[in-house]
CSV table of C-alpha atoms in Angstrom, one decimal:
chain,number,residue,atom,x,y,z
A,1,UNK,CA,85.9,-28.3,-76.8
A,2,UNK,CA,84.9,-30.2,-73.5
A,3,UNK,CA,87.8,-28.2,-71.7
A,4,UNK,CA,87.0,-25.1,-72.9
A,5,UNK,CA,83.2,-25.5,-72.1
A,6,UNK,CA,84.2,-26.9,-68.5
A,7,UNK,CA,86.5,-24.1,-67.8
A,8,UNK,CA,84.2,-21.6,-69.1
A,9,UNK,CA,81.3,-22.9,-66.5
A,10,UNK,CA,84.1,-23.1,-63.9
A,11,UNK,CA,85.1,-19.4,-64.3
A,12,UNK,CA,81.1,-18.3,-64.4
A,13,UNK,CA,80.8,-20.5,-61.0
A,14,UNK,CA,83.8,-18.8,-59.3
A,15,UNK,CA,82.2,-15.0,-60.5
A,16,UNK,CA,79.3,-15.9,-59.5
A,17,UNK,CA,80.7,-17.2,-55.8
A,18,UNK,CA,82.6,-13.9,-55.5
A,19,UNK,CA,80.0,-12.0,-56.4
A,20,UNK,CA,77.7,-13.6,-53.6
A,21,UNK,CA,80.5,-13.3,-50.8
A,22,UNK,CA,80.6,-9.6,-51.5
A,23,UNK,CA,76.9,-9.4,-51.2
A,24,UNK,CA,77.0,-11.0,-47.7
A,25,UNK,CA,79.9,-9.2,-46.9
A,26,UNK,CA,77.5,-6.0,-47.5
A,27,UNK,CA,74.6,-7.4,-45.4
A,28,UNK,CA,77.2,-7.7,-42.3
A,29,UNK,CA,79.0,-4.2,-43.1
A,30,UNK,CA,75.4,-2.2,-43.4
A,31,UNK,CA,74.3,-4.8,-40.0
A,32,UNK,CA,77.2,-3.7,-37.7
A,33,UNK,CA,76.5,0.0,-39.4
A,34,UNK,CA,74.7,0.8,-36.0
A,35,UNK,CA,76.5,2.7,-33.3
A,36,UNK,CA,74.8,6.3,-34.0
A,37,UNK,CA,71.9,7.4,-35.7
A,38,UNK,CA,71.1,11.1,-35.6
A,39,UNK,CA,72.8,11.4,-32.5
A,40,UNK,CA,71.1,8.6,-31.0
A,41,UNK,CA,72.8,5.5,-29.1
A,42,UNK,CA,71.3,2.0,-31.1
A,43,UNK,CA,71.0,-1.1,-29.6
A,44,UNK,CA,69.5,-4.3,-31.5
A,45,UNK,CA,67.3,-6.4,-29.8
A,46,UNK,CA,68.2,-10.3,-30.0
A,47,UNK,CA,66.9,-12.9,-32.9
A,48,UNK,CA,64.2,-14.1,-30.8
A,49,UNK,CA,62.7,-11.3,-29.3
A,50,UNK,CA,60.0,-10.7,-31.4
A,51,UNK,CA,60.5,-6.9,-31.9
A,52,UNK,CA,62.2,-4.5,-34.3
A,53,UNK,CA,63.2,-1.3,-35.4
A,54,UNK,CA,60.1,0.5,-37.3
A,55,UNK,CA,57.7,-2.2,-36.6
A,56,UNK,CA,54.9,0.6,-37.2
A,57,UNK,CA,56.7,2.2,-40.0
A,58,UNK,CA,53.8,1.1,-43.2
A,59,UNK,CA,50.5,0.4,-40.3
A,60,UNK,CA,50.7,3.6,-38.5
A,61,UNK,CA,54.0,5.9,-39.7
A,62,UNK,CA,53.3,8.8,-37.1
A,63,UNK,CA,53.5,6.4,-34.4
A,64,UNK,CA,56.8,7.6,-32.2
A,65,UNK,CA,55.8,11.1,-33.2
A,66,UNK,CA,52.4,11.1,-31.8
A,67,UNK,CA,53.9,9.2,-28.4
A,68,UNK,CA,56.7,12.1,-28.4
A,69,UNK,CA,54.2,14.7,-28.9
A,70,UNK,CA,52.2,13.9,-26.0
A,71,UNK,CA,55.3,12.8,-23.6
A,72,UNK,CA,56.4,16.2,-24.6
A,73,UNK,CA,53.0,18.3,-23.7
A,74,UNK,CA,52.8,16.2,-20.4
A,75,UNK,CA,56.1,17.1,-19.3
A,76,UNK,CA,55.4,20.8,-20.4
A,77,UNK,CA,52.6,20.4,-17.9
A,78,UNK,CA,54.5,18.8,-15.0
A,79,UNK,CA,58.3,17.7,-15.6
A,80,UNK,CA,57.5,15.2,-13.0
A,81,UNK,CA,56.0,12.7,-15.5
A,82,UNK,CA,59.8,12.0,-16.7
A,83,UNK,CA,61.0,10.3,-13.6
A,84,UNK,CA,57.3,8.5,-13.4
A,85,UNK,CA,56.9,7.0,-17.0
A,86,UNK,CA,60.8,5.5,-16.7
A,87,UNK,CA,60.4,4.1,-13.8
A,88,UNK,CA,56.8,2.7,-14.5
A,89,UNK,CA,58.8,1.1,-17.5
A,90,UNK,CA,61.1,-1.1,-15.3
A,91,UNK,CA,58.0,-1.8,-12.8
A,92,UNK,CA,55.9,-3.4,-15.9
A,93,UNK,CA,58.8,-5.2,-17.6
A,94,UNK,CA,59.8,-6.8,-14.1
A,95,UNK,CA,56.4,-8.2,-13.8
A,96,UNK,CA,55.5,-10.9,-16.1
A,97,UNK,CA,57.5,-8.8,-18.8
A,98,UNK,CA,56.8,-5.6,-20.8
A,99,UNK,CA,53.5,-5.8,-21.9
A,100,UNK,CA,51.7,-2.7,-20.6
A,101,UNK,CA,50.1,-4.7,-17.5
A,102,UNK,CA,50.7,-1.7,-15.1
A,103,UNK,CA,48.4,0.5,-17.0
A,104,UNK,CA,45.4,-1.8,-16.2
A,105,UNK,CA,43.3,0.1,-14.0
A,106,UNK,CA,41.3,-1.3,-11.2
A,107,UNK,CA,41.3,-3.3,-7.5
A,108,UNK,CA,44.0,-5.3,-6.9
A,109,UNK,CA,45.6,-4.5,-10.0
A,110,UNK,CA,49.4,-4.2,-10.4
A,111,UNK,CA,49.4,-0.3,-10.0
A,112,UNK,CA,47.4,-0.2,-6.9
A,113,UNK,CA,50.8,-2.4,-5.8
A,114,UNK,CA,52.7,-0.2,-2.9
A,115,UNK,CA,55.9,0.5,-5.2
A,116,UNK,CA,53.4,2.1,-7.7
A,117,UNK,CA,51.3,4.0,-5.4
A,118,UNK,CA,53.7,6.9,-6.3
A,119,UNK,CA,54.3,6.3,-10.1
A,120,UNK,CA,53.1,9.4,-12.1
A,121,UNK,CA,52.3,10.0,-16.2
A,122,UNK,CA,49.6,7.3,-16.6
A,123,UNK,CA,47.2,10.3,-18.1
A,124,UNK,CA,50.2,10.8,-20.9
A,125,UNK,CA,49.9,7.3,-21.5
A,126,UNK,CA,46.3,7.7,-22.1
A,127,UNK,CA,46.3,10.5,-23.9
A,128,UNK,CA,48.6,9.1,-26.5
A,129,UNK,CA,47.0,6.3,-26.8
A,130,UNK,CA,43.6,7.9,-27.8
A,131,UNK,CA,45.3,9.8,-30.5
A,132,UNK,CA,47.2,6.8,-31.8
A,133,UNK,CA,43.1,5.2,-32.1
A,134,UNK,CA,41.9,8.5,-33.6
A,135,UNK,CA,45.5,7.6,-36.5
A,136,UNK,CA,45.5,3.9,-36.7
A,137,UNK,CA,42.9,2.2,-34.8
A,138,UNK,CA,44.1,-0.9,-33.3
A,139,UNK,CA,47.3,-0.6,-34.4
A,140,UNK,CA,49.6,0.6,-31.8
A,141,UNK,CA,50.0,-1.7,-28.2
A,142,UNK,CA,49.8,0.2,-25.3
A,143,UNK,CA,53.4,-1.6,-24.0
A,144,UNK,CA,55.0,-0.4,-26.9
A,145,UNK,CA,53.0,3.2,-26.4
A,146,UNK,CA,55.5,3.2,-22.8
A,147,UNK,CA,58.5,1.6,-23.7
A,148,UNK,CA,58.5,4.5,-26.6
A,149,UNK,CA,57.5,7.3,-23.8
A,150,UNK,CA,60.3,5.8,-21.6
A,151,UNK,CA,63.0,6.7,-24.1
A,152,UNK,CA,61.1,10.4,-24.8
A,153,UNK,CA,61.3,11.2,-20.8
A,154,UNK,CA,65.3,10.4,-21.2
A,155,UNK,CA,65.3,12.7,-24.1
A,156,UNK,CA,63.7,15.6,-22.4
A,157,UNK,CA,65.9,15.2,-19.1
A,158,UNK,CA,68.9,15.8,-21.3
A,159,UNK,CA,69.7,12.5,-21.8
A,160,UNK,CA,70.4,10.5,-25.1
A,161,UNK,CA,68.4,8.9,-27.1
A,162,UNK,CA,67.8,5.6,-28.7
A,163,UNK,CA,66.3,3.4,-31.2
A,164,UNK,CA,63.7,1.6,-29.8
A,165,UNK,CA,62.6,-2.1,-30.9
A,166,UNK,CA,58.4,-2.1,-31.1
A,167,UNK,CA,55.9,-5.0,-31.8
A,168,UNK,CA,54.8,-5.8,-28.2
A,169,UNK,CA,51.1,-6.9,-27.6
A,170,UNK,CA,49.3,-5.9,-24.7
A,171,UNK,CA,48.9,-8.8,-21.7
A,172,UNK,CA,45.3,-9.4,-20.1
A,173,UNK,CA,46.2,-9.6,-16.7
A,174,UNK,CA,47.1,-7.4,-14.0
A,175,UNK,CA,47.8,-8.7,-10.3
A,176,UNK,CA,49.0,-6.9,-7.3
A,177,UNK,CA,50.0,-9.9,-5.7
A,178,UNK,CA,52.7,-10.4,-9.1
A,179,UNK,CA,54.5,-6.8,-7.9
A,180,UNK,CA,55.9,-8.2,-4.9
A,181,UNK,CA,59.5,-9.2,-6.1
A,182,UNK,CA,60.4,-6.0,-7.8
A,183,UNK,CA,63.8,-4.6,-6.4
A,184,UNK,CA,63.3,-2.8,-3.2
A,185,UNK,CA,64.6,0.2,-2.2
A,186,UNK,CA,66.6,-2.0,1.4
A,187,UNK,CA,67.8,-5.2,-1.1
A,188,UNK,CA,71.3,-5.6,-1.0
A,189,UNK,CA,73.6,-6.3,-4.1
A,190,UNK,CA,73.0,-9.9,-4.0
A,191,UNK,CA,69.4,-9.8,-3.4
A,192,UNK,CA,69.3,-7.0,-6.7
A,193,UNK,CA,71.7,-9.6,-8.6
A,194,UNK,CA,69.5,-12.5,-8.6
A,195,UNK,CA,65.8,-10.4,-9.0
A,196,UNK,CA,67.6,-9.2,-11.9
A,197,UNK,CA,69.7,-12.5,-13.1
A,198,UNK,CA,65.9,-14.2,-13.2
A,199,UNK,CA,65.0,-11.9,-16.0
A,200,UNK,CA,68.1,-12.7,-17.7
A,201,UNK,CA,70.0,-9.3,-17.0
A,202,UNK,CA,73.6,-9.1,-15.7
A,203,UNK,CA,75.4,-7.3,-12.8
A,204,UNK,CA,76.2,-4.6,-15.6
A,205,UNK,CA,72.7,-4.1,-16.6
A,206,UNK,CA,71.7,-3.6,-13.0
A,207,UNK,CA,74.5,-0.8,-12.1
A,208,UNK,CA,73.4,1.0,-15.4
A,209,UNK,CA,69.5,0.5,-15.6
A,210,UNK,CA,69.3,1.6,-11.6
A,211,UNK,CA,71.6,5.0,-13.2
A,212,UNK,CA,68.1,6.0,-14.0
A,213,UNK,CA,67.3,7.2,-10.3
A,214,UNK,CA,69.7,10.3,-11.8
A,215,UNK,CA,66.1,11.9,-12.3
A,216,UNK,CA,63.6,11.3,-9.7
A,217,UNK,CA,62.6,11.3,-5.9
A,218,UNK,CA,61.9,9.0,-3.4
A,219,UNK,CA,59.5,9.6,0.2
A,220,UNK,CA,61.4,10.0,3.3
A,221,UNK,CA,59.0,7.0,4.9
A,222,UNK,CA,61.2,5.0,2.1
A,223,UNK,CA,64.4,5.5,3.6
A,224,UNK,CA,64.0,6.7,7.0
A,225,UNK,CA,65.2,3.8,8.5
A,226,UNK,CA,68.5,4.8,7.5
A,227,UNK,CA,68.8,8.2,9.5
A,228,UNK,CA,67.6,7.0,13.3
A,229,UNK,CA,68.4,4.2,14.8
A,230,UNK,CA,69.3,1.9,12.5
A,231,UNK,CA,71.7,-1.7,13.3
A,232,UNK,CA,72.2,-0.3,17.4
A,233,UNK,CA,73.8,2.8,15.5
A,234,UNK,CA,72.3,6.4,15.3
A,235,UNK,CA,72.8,6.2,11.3
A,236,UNK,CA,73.6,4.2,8.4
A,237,UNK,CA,77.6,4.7,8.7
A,238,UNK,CA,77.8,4.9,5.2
A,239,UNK,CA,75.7,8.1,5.2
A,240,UNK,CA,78.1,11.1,4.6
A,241,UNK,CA,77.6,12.9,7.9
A,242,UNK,CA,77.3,16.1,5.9
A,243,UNK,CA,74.5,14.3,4.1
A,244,UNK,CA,73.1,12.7,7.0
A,245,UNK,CA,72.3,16.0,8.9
A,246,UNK,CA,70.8,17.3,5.5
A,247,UNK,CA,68.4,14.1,5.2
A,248,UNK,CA,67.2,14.9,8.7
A,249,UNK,CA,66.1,17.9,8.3
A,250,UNK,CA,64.4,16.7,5.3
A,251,UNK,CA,63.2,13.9,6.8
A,252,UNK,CA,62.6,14.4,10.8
A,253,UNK,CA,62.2,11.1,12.5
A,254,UNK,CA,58.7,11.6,13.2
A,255,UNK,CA,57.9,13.6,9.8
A,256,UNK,CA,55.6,12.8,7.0
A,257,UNK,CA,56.8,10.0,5.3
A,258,UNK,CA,55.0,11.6,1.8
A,259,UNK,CA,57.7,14.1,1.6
A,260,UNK,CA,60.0,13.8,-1.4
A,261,UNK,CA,63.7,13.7,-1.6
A,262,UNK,CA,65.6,13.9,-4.5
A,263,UNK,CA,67.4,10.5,-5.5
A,264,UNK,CA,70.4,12.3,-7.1
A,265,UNK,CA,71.4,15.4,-4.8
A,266,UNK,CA,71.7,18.6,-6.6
A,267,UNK,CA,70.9,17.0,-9.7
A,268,UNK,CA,67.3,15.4,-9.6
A,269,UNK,CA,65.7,16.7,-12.8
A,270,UNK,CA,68.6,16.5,-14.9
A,271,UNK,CA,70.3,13.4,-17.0
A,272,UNK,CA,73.6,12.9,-15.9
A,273,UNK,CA,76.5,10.7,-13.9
A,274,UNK,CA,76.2,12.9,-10.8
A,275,UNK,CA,74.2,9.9,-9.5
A,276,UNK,CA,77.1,7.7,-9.6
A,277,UNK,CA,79.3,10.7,-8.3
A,278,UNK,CA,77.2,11.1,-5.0
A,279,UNK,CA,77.2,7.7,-3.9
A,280,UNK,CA,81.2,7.4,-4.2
A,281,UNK,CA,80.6,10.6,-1.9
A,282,UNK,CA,78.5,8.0,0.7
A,283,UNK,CA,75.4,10.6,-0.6
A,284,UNK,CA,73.2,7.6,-1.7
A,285,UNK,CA,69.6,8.1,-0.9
A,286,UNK,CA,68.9,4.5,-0.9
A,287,UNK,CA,70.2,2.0,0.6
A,288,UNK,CA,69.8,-0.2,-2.2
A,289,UNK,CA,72.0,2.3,-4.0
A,290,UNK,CA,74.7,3.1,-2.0
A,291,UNK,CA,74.9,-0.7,-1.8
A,292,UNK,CA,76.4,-0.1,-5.2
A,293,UNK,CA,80.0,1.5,-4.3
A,294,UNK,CA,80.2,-0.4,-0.8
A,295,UNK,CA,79.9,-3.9,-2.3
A,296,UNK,CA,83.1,-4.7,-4.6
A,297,UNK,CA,81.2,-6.5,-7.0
A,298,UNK,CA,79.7,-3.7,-8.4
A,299,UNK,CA,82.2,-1.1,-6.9
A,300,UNK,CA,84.1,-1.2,-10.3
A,301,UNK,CA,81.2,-0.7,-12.6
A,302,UNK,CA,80.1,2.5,-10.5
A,303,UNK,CA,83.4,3.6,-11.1
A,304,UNK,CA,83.6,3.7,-14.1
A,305,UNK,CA,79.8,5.0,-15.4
A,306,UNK,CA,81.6,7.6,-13.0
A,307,UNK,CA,84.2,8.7,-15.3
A,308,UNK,CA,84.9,11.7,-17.4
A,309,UNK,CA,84.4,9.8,-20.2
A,310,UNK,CA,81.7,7.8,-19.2
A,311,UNK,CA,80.0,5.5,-21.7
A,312,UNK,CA,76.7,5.7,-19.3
A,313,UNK,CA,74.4,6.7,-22.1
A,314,UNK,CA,75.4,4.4,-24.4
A,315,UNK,CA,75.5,1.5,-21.9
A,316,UNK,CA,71.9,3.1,-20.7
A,317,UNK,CA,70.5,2.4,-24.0
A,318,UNK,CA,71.3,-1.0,-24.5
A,319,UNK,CA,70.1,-2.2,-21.1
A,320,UNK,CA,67.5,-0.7,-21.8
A,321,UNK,CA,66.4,-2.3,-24.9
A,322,UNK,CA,67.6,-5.6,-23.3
A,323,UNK,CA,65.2,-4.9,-20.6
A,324,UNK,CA,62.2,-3.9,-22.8
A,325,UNK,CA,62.4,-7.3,-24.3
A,326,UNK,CA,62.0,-9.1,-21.1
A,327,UNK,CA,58.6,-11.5,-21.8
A,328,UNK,CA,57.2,-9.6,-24.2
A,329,UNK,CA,53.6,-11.3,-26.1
A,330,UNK,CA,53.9,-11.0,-29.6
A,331,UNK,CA,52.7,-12.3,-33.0
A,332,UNK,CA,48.7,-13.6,-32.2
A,333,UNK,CA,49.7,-13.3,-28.7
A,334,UNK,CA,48.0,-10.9,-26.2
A,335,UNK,CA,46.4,-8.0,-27.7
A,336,UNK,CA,46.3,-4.4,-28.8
A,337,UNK,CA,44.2,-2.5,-25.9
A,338,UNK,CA,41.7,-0.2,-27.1
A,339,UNK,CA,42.1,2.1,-24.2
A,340,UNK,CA,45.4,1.0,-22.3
A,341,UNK,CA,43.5,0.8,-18.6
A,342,UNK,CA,41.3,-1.5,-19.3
A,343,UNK,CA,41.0,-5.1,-20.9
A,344,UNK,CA,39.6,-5.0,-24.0
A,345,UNK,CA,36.7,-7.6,-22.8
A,346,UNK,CA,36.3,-5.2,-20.4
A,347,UNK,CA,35.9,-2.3,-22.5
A,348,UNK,CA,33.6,-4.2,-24.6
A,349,UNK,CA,31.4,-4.8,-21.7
A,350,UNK,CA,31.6,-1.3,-20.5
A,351,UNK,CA,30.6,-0.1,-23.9
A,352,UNK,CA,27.6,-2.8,-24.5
């Protein structure tokens, strides 16, 4: 009788054991279940980032909607916003992390900075977030309001989409002074490897997230330097001289700086690999891009986002949400920004 009643415990144990490593074998099956959604590239942010997928889904359920709404009316007003909200992305997550600090108005404030003189869609920003108040007051952070309209912008230049991972809180201070090591438009590879190593993002991650400039323009004052004179030489050699005679007409030597240039020739407003095409072509605006195919650390990688069957867009989104997790405030961190220029002390104050 003692046999029996052992084995009969022993054979419950073992069904019960099987049945539990089927049920984690589930949980890893439906966790890897994550390379499209709807058509959309998904990334995962890591363990200890604080985000997640659908972080607003039960406190304020229109969230990305009302975000996608107004990133979609602001760039039915002026397509230009599409270009200015990614990049304005990268500038806040490279300073002190993404936590919506480059919205914050005022003097001395990171977007009075000279690489964000130029940055455009801050009034899309606004306007979302005074909907997202009128939904779910003090719900939704303005960082998360951008790194959502950053994605939209990619959508609407024909690019693909992608999950993104909110829950970021909104960070009280905004310095100029802070802006002053964000990659420059003259940094060579190396100098671009180790701004972007210090944020913990590889060589990879730099030749990808800079494949953004395949929408965009950039001021001829930014690159002149390149077209007259420059190293005892009339031109940057590595100009194509085809290109070089187009970029001074554009760009006399003693023109207005202001003008704009396209950053991917013949292809500016559009979401593509022509970027990486032109500067294997030597048709690299900046000379922190054409850096890219000269130097043969990053040669390869160009190369390939270069190929018919690139995996840029894929690669894209997961940078990106590796990037968008760079120092972000969560939990009772920070805060949630009743209007995303200002402080909320500030707005208090102004309100009082």
């Amino acid at each position: 009788l003692n046999t029996h009643f052992i084995f009969s415990k022993t054979l419950k144990f073992k069904h019960k054991m099987g049945l539990v490593r089927s049920l984690c074998l589930l949980i890893t099956f439906l966790n890897c279940l994550i390379i499209s959604v709807h058509g959309q590239a998904t990334a995962r942010p890591g363990p200890v980032s604080g985000t997640r997928i659908g972080f607003y889904l039960t406190t304020c359920p229109r969230a990305e909607t009302i975000v996608r709404n107004a990133v979609n009316a602001g760039f039915s007003s002026d397509p230009r916003i599409a270009p200015g909200i990614l990049r304005m992305h990268f500038h806040d997550c490279f300073v002190q992390g993404c936590d919506g600090s480059i919205l914050i108005s005022g003097a001395n404030t990171e977007r009075t900075a000279g690489p964000n003189l130029n940055l455009q869609g801050f009034e899309v920003i606004d306007n979302a977030k005074t909907q997202l108040e009128a939904a779910c007051p003090g719900v939704v952070s303005c960082a998360d309001i951008l790194a959502l309209a950053a994605r939209d912008t990619v959508i609407l230049t024909q690019g693909t989409g992608w999950q993104v991972p909110t829950g970021r809180r909104d960070g009280r201070v905004s310095l100029a002074s802070n802006a002053n090591n964000l990659p420059g438009p003259r940094d060579s590879v190396a100098v671009q490897q180790q701004k972007f190593s210090a944020l913990g993002l590889n060589t990879r991650d730099l030749v990808v997230l800079v494949g953004g400039h395949t929408i965009g323009t950039a001021g001829c004052g930014v690159f002149r330097n390149r077209l007259f004179n420059t190293t005892g030489q009339t031109a940057d050699p590595t100009i194509d001289p085809t290109f070089l005679a187009q970029l001074q007409t554009q760009c006399p030597q003693n023109g207005d700086g202001s003008v704009r240039v396209d950053l991917d020739t013949g292809s500016g407003s559009t979401w593509d690999t022509s970027y990486y095409n032109n500067l294997s072509r030597g048709r690299g605006v900046l000379q922190s891009d054409q850096v890219l195919w000269t130097d043969p650390a990053t040669r390869p990688i160009v190369q390939q986002l270069m190929a018919p069957r690139s995996t840029f867009n894929v690669e894209f989104a997961r940078s990106m949400v590796r990037m968008s997790n760079i120092g972000v405030v969560t939990g009772a961190n920070g805060e949630i920004r009743r209007v995303c220029s200002a402080v909320n002390q500030l707005t208090d104050q102004n309100l009082s």
